[in-house]
C-alpha cells in the first residue's frame, strides 16, 4: 500500500505532463500559436517562501494549461528594494512580448506616486492581469489592554504603544492611520515580522499591533490576545469595528489611498507594449486559472484565499492612487504636525524641554537648537529665553519619540 | 496521550518505511543544495512544497522538516575547502577550517565539522524536549533592551577576533559597523549611503561580502603561488577522518557549551540566525586553553565550536515557535506554511492533543542530523582530495562557484560587484596584515544592535539601562572590558603598598 502511494506521488509530475499534452491537442490551431513551445516566466517580487511567492507559484503551476499553445511556465524570484527591483525589470529589461508576467508589490502604484528613490517604472503602462485575492488588516491588543474595540481606544486619553516594523512597511502605515483617526497611539518601530510584533505584546512592552488578518488574527486569538478592529472587510467577522467608521471626513482621501492596495492584495501584470490579443489571452488565462478546481484545491490546502479581481477594477484602483492630490500624498511623506496654543507649564534646563497642555493631557516636547524655530513676541529668539507661563503656539510631531517641536511661537 | 506515548508515537511515525524514505529524500536534496554557496534551505523547501501536496501527514513532516533540520551540515564543505561560505550560518567555519585545509588536514576538519554538527543537532533537540513544559516564560524573559546589551557582548568580541594587533582589529570592526549601516534604515525608513542604487537599498548581503573578504584573496594567492590549497602532503585521509571524529568527542565540553550558545541564540527571537556561529567562535576563543596562539591558524576547536552551535540553533528556534505558535524564523515560517497543507499548525494543538507531532520533529532533528553527518563523512575522501588539485584547474572552478554563490543569494548582479569590491579590499587587508573577521562581525551585529537600541529607546527612553537584567548585564560587560586595565591598576596599588 505504502509503496503504491510513493509511486503515485512520483507519477504526479507525469500526469500533469499528460494532461498538458491532451489539452494541447484540443486547442492546437484555434488561436495564433504564439505561445506554442515558448516559456513564460512568472517574476516574483520576493524570495522563495511567503505570500507573494506562494501566489506566484500557484499561478505558474496552473496558468500554462489555460494559454493556447500550452507554454512551459517557470518562476523567477527577483527580490529587492521592497519590490522596486522586480517592477523596474518589468518596464526596462523584460522581453515585452507577453512571455513575462509578474506578481508585483501591492504598493507599487503608491510607491510610484510618492516618487521613492530608485523607481524606474510606470504602473499605468503595464498590462494588468488582475489580482488573486484581497487582504484585510487587523488591529490586535493585549489581553489586559484598556480597550476592547476601536471606539474604546479612541475614547482613551493615555497613550497606547503599538509595535510596528518601520516607515514604509504596511504595519507602520496602517498603524499611523489610527493616529489620523485621532486615537492616542504611539508607534514603536524596529520589530520585524509578525512574531516579533506579537511577542512585544505578550512581553508587555506594547499594548497593540497591526498585521494582515490572515497572518495575525488566528495566532493572536490563540494566545488570548484581542482583535479590536479591522481595515478592509472580513465577511466571517462582522462584529469587528471598521477603522473607516472613525475617520473624520478630512482624512478620508488619505485613507482611500492607503487602503487601496489591500483590495488588490496579490496583483499580476505583464510588461508594457504587448500586442492586445496576447494581453487578452493572458488576462483570460489568469481568470481561468483562478477558477481552475485544481488551483483552488491547492490554494485551500495551503490556507491561501482566492478572490479574483479583474484587470479593469485593478486599473481603476491604481488610476486613483496615481491621480491622488499632492495634499494627500504629503500626509504620507511629511512628518505629522500637531498645533496647539497653550501656556508653558515647565521649561527644562536651558530650554531644552518644555511641558504644556496638549489636546489630550500634558505633553513634554523637546526643543532642538537647530531644527526648532523659537519666536518670542514675533521675533526670532533662542530656546534659552523661554520662560514658564509664556503663552505660545507650539507645532510638534506627536509621533516623534521626544515629540520634538518644529515651532514655538510665544507672545 | 501521555508524554511517553507521544515520544514513542513520534518515533514510530517517522520510522514507517515511506516516511523514512521521504526523510532520506529530504536529507539528500537539502544537503546537495545547501552545499552550494548561496543556496539555503529556504530554496530547497520552496522547491519541494509542490511534492508535499501529494503526501500523507507524517510523510510531509519527514520531507519538509528534514530539509530544514539538516541544512547546517553540508554547508561547511566549501567553507573549509575553499574559504567560500556555504551559507550565512557557516562564515565562522572558515576562520579555522580553511587554515586546516591548507595544513593538509582537510579530512580532519571536515570530519570534525560533520561530527560536531550531529552532536549539536542532538543536543539542540534534547534541550528542546526538556524545555517543553517551561517554553513560555523562557521566551518572554528578554526584551529589546536585553537583546541590545547581549549584542554588545558580541561586538566586544572584536578584540578576541583581532589577533595580535588590537588597534587594527578595532578599526576594522568599526568599519564593519559603518558598512552595516548601508541601506534603508529599518527604524526611520531613511536611506543611508545608498547613492540612489537599488542594490545598496537592501544593505550589503553577508554572503557576497564574505566570499569577497575570504575566498577572493585566497583565489588570488592560489593563482599567484601556483601551489594547491594544501601546502603540504595530505595526511592519511582515513586517519584524518578518525581523528576528526575523536576531536569532537574529546572536546565534548566545548561541544556542549557551543551548543548551548546555539540553542540560546535560536531561542531568542530577534538575534538573527547568522549570529550563532560568531558567538560560539568568540566564546571558544575566549575560554579555550591556548586559543590566543592557535585559533585562526587551523585549530580544530574553532571548527567544532562553530558547527555544533549552528546545528543546535535549529532546536532552539523551535522553542518560540511551539510556545506561541508563531514561527521563530523565516525558514520556520516556510516549514509550517508547508505543513499547513497536511493540517499541522504551529501552537497549542501540537503541544497538547497532537504532541506526537512535536516529538516527530524532535526525533527528526536527532535522526536526520546523525544520518546526514554519516553520509557527509562517507564523502570526505573525495572532497578532501580537492585541496590537492593543481590551481590551474581549481581556481577557475572556485571562481565560478564564488560568482554563482554571490549571485544566487538574491539573483542580483549587483551582488557580484559587491563581492568583487570586497575581494580587492580583502586582498589588500590580507597583504598588509589587517584582520578580516572583525569586519564581518560588525556587519552581522551592527544592524541588530542598532535596531534594538532604537526600539529600547522608543519604549523606555534612556531608562532602559536601569532594567534589572539589562543593568546587570551592562555592569558585567563593563567589568569584562575594563578587567585588563583594572588588573594593572590593582597590581600597581599592591606594589606601592609593598
Short mmCIF file of N, CA, C and O in Angstrom, two decimals, chain A residues 321-405:
data_model
loop_
_atom_site.label_atom_id
_atom_site.label_comp_id
_atom_site.label_asym_id
_atom_site.label_seq_id
_atom_site.Cartn_x
_atom_site.Cartn_y
_atom_site.Cartn_z
N UNK A 321 -4.92 56.07 -7.30
CA UNK A 321 -3.74 56.33 -6.48
C UNK A 321 -2.80 57.28 -7.22
O UNK A 321 -2.31 58.25 -6.66
N UNK A 322 -2.60 57.01 -8.52
CA UNK A 322 -1.67 57.85 -9.28
C UNK A 322 -2.21 59.27 -9.42
O UNK A 322 -1.44 60.23 -9.57
N UNK A 323 -3.55 59.42 -9.34
CA UNK A 323 -4.13 60.75 -9.50
C UNK A 323 -4.35 61.47 -8.17
O UNK A 323 -4.90 62.56 -8.14
N UNK A 324 -3.92 60.85 -7.08
CA UNK A 324 -4.15 61.47 -5.77
C UNK A 324 -3.47 62.84 -5.70
O UNK A 324 -2.42 63.06 -6.30
N UNK A 325 -4.11 63.76 -4.98
CA UNK A 325 -3.57 65.13 -4.91
C UNK A 325 -2.30 65.17 -4.08
O UNK A 325 -2.06 64.31 -3.23
N UNK A 326 -1.48 66.20 -4.32
CA UNK A 326 -0.24 66.36 -3.57
C UNK A 326 -0.52 66.48 -2.07
O UNK A 326 0.26 66.01 -1.25
N UNK A 327 -1.66 67.10 -1.77
CA UNK A 327 -2.00 67.32 -0.37
C UNK A 327 -2.14 65.98 0.36
O UNK A 327 -1.65 65.81 1.48
N UNK A 328 -2.80 65.04 -0.31
CA UNK A 328 -2.99 63.71 0.28
C UNK A 328 -1.64 63.00 0.41
O UNK A 328 -1.33 62.40 1.45
N UNK A 329 -0.83 63.07 -0.63
CA UNK A 329 0.44 62.37 -0.63
C UNK A 329 1.36 62.93 0.45
O UNK A 329 2.09 62.19 1.12
N UNK A 330 1.28 64.24 0.66
CA UNK A 330 2.11 64.88 1.69
C UNK A 330 1.90 64.26 3.07
O UNK A 330 2.82 64.15 3.86
N UNK A 331 0.67 63.83 3.32
CA UNK A 331 0.36 63.24 4.63
C UNK A 331 1.23 62.02 4.90
O UNK A 331 1.50 61.66 6.04
N UNK A 332 1.66 61.35 3.80
CA UNK A 332 2.50 60.15 3.97
C UNK A 332 3.98 60.49 4.03
O UNK A 332 4.76 59.78 4.62
N UNK A 333 4.33 61.57 3.34
CA UNK A 333 5.76 61.82 3.18
C UNK A 333 6.29 62.82 4.19
O UNK A 333 7.47 62.85 4.48
N UNK A 334 5.40 63.66 4.72
CA UNK A 334 5.88 64.64 5.70
C UNK A 334 5.56 64.18 7.10
O UNK A 334 4.60 63.46 7.33
N UNK A 335 6.38 64.61 8.04
CA UNK A 335 6.11 64.21 9.41
C UNK A 335 4.84 64.91 9.88
O UNK A 335 4.63 66.09 9.59
N UNK A 336 3.99 64.18 10.59
CA UNK A 336 2.75 64.80 11.04
C UNK A 336 3.03 65.89 12.07
O UNK A 336 3.98 65.80 12.85
N UNK A 337 2.22 66.94 12.04
CA UNK A 337 2.43 68.04 12.97
C UNK A 337 1.13 68.31 13.72
O UNK A 337 0.05 68.31 13.14
N UNK A 338 1.26 68.46 15.02
CA UNK A 338 0.09 68.85 15.79
C UNK A 338 0.33 70.28 16.29
O UNK A 338 1.43 70.62 16.69
N UNK A 339 -0.73 71.10 16.22
CA UNK A 339 -0.56 72.52 16.55
C UNK A 339 -1.47 72.84 17.73
O UNK A 339 -2.68 72.57 17.67
N UNK A 340 -0.91 73.37 18.81
CA UNK A 340 -1.75 73.80 19.94
C UNK A 340 -1.26 75.16 20.44
O UNK A 340 -0.12 75.55 20.22
N UNK A 341 -2.15 75.87 21.09
CA UNK A 341 -1.76 77.11 21.77
C UNK A 341 -1.97 76.88 23.25
O UNK A 341 -3.07 76.50 23.67
N UNK A 342 -0.90 77.06 24.03
CA UNK A 342 -1.01 76.74 25.46
C UNK A 342 0.05 77.51 26.24
O UNK A 342 0.98 78.08 25.67
N UNK A 343 -0.13 77.51 27.56
CA UNK A 343 0.86 78.12 28.45
C UNK A 343 1.98 77.12 28.70
O UNK A 343 1.73 75.93 28.86
N UNK A 344 3.22 77.60 28.75
CA UNK A 344 4.33 76.72 29.13
C UNK A 344 4.22 76.44 30.62
O UNK A 344 4.24 77.35 31.43
N UNK A 345 4.09 75.16 30.96
CA UNK A 345 3.93 74.81 32.37
C UNK A 345 5.26 74.50 33.03
O UNK A 345 5.42 74.62 34.23
N UNK A 346 6.19 74.03 32.21
CA UNK A 346 7.53 73.76 32.75
C UNK A 346 8.52 74.06 31.64
O UNK A 346 8.23 73.82 30.47
N UNK A 347 9.68 74.57 31.98
CA UNK A 347 10.74 74.75 31.00
C UNK A 347 11.99 74.10 31.56
O UNK A 347 12.42 74.40 32.66
N UNK A 348 12.54 73.14 30.82
CA UNK A 348 13.71 72.40 31.29
C UNK A 348 14.96 73.25 31.25
O UNK A 348 14.93 74.42 30.84
N UNK A 349 16.07 72.63 31.63
CA UNK A 349 17.36 73.31 31.68
C UNK A 349 17.71 73.93 30.32
O UNK A 349 17.62 73.26 29.30
N UNK A 350 18.05 75.18 30.31
CA UNK A 350 18.44 75.90 29.09
C UNK A 350 17.39 75.81 27.98
O UNK A 350 17.70 75.92 26.79
N UNK A 351 16.14 75.54 28.37
CA UNK A 351 15.07 75.49 27.37
C UNK A 351 15.10 74.30 26.45
O UNK A 351 14.55 74.34 25.36
N UNK A 352 15.78 73.20 26.89
CA UNK A 352 15.88 72.03 26.02
C UNK A 352 14.58 71.23 25.97
O UNK A 352 14.41 70.38 25.11
N UNK A 353 13.70 71.49 26.94
CA UNK A 353 12.48 70.70 27.04
C UNK A 353 11.38 71.60 27.58
O UNK A 353 11.64 72.41 28.48
N UNK A 354 10.18 71.48 27.02
CA UNK A 354 9.06 72.23 27.59
C UNK A 354 7.89 71.30 27.84
O UNK A 354 7.78 70.24 27.22
N UNK A 355 7.04 71.70 28.81
CA UNK A 355 5.83 70.93 29.05
C UNK A 355 4.63 71.87 28.95
O UNK A 355 4.70 73.00 29.41
N UNK A 356 3.56 71.38 28.33
CA UNK A 356 2.36 72.20 28.14
C UNK A 356 1.15 71.28 27.97
O UNK A 356 1.31 70.07 27.82
N UNK A 357 -0.06 71.87 28.00
CA UNK A 357 -1.27 71.07 27.81
C UNK A 357 -1.52 70.84 26.33
O UNK A 357 -1.76 71.79 25.59
N UNK A 358 -1.43 69.60 25.89
CA UNK A 358 -1.74 69.25 24.51
C UNK A 358 -3.24 68.97 24.39
O UNK A 358 -4.00 69.25 25.31
N UNK A 359 -3.63 68.38 23.26
CA UNK A 359 -5.06 68.11 23.07
C UNK A 359 -5.57 67.07 24.05
O UNK A 359 -6.75 67.02 24.37
N UNK A 360 -4.66 66.19 24.48
CA UNK A 360 -5.07 65.14 25.42
C UNK A 360 -4.06 65.07 26.55
O UNK A 360 -3.21 64.21 26.59
N UNK A 361 -4.15 66.01 27.48
CA UNK A 361 -3.25 65.96 28.63
C UNK A 361 -1.91 66.61 28.35
O UNK A 361 -1.64 67.10 27.24
N UNK A 362 -1.06 66.59 29.40
CA UNK A 362 0.22 67.29 29.31
C UNK A 362 1.16 66.61 28.32
O UNK A 362 1.22 65.40 28.23
N UNK A 363 1.86 67.45 27.56
CA UNK A 363 2.83 66.95 26.59
C UNK A 363 4.21 67.47 26.97
O UNK A 363 4.36 68.63 27.34
N UNK A 364 5.20 66.58 26.91
CA UNK A 364 6.57 67.01 27.10
C UNK A 364 7.24 66.98 25.74
O UNK A 364 7.20 65.98 25.04
N UNK A 365 7.82 68.11 25.34
CA UNK A 365 8.31 68.23 23.97
C UNK A 365 9.75 68.75 24.00
O UNK A 365 10.09 69.64 24.77
N UNK A 366 10.61 68.18 23.17
CA UNK A 366 12.00 68.63 23.17
C UNK A 366 12.17 69.78 22.19
O UNK A 366 11.45 69.89 21.20
N UNK A 367 13.12 70.66 22.50
CA UNK A 367 13.40 71.82 21.64
C UNK A 367 14.81 71.62 21.08
O UNK A 367 15.78 71.55 21.83
N UNK A 368 14.89 71.52 19.76
CA UNK A 368 16.21 71.35 19.15
C UNK A 368 16.81 72.70 18.85
O UNK A 368 16.12 73.66 18.49
N UNK A 369 18.12 72.78 19.04
CA UNK A 369 18.81 74.05 18.80
C UNK A 369 18.72 74.44 17.32
O UNK A 369 18.52 75.59 16.96
N UNK A 370 18.85 73.41 16.44
CA UNK A 370 18.91 73.71 15.01
C UNK A 370 17.56 73.54 14.31
O UNK A 370 17.23 74.28 13.41
N UNK A 371 16.78 72.53 14.72
CA UNK A 371 15.58 72.21 13.95
C UNK A 371 14.33 72.93 14.43
O UNK A 371 13.34 73.01 13.71
N UNK A 372 14.33 73.44 15.67
CA UNK A 372 13.14 74.12 16.17
C UNK A 372 13.28 75.63 15.97
O UNK A 372 14.32 76.20 16.27
N UNK A 373 12.23 76.24 15.43
CA UNK A 373 12.21 77.70 15.31
C UNK A 373 11.57 78.26 16.58
O UNK A 373 10.45 77.90 16.92
N UNK A 374 12.31 79.10 17.30
CA UNK A 374 11.77 79.72 18.52
C UNK A 374 11.53 81.20 18.23
O UNK A 374 12.43 81.91 17.75
N UNK A 375 10.29 81.67 18.49
CA UNK A 375 9.98 83.09 18.31
C UNK A 375 9.40 83.62 19.60
O UNK A 375 8.59 82.95 20.24
N UNK A 376 9.83 84.80 20.01
CA UNK A 376 9.21 85.44 21.18
C UNK A 376 8.79 86.84 20.75
O UNK A 376 9.60 87.60 20.22
N UNK A 377 7.49 87.14 20.94
CA UNK A 377 6.98 88.45 20.54
C UNK A 377 7.14 88.69 19.06
O UNK A 377 7.40 89.81 18.61
N UNK A 378 7.05 87.63 18.28
CA UNK A 378 7.13 87.77 16.82
C UNK A 378 8.55 87.79 16.29
O UNK A 378 8.77 87.70 15.09
N UNK A 379 9.56 87.88 17.18
CA UNK A 379 10.94 87.93 16.69
C UNK A 379 11.65 86.61 16.96
O UNK A 379 11.37 85.93 17.94
N UNK A 380 12.60 86.27 16.09
CA UNK A 380 13.36 85.05 16.27
C UNK A 380 14.16 85.11 17.57
O UNK A 380 14.77 86.14 17.88
N UNK A 381 14.15 84.02 18.32
CA UNK A 381 14.84 84.05 19.61
C UNK A 381 15.55 82.71 19.85
O UNK A 381 15.57 81.86 18.97
N UNK A 382 16.11 82.56 21.07
CA UNK A 382 16.79 81.30 21.39
C UNK A 382 15.98 80.53 22.42
O UNK A 382 15.22 81.12 23.19
N UNK A 383 16.19 79.21 22.46
CA UNK A 383 15.40 78.38 23.38
C UNK A 383 15.67 78.73 24.83
O UNK A 383 14.83 78.54 25.69
N UNK A 384 16.86 79.26 25.10
CA UNK A 384 17.21 79.63 26.47
C UNK A 384 16.32 80.74 27.02
O UNK A 384 16.22 80.93 28.24
N UNK A 385 15.66 81.49 26.12
CA UNK A 385 14.83 82.61 26.57
C UNK A 385 13.40 82.22 26.93
O UNK A 385 12.61 83.05 27.34
N UNK A 386 13.05 80.95 26.73
CA UNK A 386 11.69 80.50 27.04
C UNK A 386 11.49 80.48 28.55
O UNK A 386 12.37 80.06 29.31
N UNK A 387 10.32 80.97 29.00
CA UNK A 387 10.05 81.04 30.44
C UNK A 387 8.71 80.37 30.73
O UNK A 387 7.81 80.37 29.90
N UNK A 388 8.58 79.85 31.95
CA UNK A 388 7.30 79.28 32.40
C UNK A 388 6.24 80.38 32.36
O UNK A 388 6.50 81.52 32.71
N UNK A 389 5.03 80.02 31.91
CA UNK A 389 3.93 80.98 31.92
C UNK A 389 3.72 81.68 30.60
O UNK A 389 2.70 82.32 30.39
N UNK A 390 4.70 81.58 29.69
CA UNK A 390 4.52 82.22 28.38
C UNK A 390 3.38 81.54 27.63
O UNK A 390 3.19 80.34 27.70
N UNK A 391 2.62 82.34 26.87
CA UNK A 391 1.53 81.82 26.05
C UNK A 391 2.09 81.57 24.64
O UNK A 391 2.52 82.51 23.98
N UNK A 392 2.14 80.30 24.24
CA UNK A 392 2.82 80.00 22.97
C UNK A 392 1.96 79.15 22.05
O UNK A 392 1.13 78.36 22.50
N UNK A 393 2.21 79.33 20.75
CA UNK A 393 1.67 78.41 19.76
C UNK A 393 2.78 77.40 19.45
O UNK A 393 3.89 77.78 19.09
N UNK A 394 2.47 76.13 19.65
CA UNK A 394 3.52 75.11 19.50
C UNK A 394 3.12 74.12 18.41
O UNK A 394 2.00 73.61 18.41
N UNK A 395 4.04 73.90 17.48
CA UNK A 395 3.83 72.84 16.49
C UNK A 395 4.82 71.73 16.79
O UNK A 395 6.03 71.99 16.83
N UNK A 396 4.31 70.53 17.01
CA UNK A 396 5.22 69.44 17.32
C UNK A 396 4.79 68.16 16.62
O UNK A 396 3.64 68.05 16.18
N UNK A 397 5.72 67.22 16.57
CA UNK A 397 5.45 65.94 15.92
C UNK A 397 5.04 64.92 16.98
O UNK A 397 5.88 64.46 17.75
N UNK A 398 3.76 64.56 17.02
CA UNK A 398 3.31 63.65 18.10
C UNK A 398 3.86 62.24 17.94
O UNK A 398 3.86 61.47 18.90
N UNK A 399 4.35 61.89 16.75
CA UNK A 399 4.87 60.54 16.55
C UNK A 399 6.34 60.42 16.93
O UNK A 399 6.86 59.33 17.10
N UNK A 400 7.03 61.55 17.06
CA UNK A 400 8.46 61.55 17.40
C UNK A 400 8.65 61.09 18.83
O UNK A 400 7.82 61.40 19.70
N UNK A 401 9.73 60.35 19.09
CA UNK A 401 9.86 59.79 20.44
C UNK A 401 10.03 60.87 21.52
O UNK A 401 9.66 60.68 22.66
N UNK A 402 10.60 62.04 21.14
CA UNK A 402 10.69 63.13 22.13
C UNK A 402 9.67 64.22 21.81
O UNK A 402 9.74 65.30 22.37
N UNK A 403 8.78 63.94 20.87
CA UNK A 403 7.79 64.91 20.41
C UNK A 403 8.45 66.26 20.14
O UNK A 403 8.06 67.29 20.67
N UNK A 404 9.50 66.22 19.31
CA UNK A 404 10.29 67.41 19.03
C UNK A 404 9.41 68.51 18.41
O UNK A 404 8.60 68.26 17.54
N UNK A 405 9.60 69.73 18.90
CA UNK A 405 8.82 70.86 18.39
C UNK A 405 9.45 71.40 17.11
O UNK A 405 10.67 71.41 16.96
#
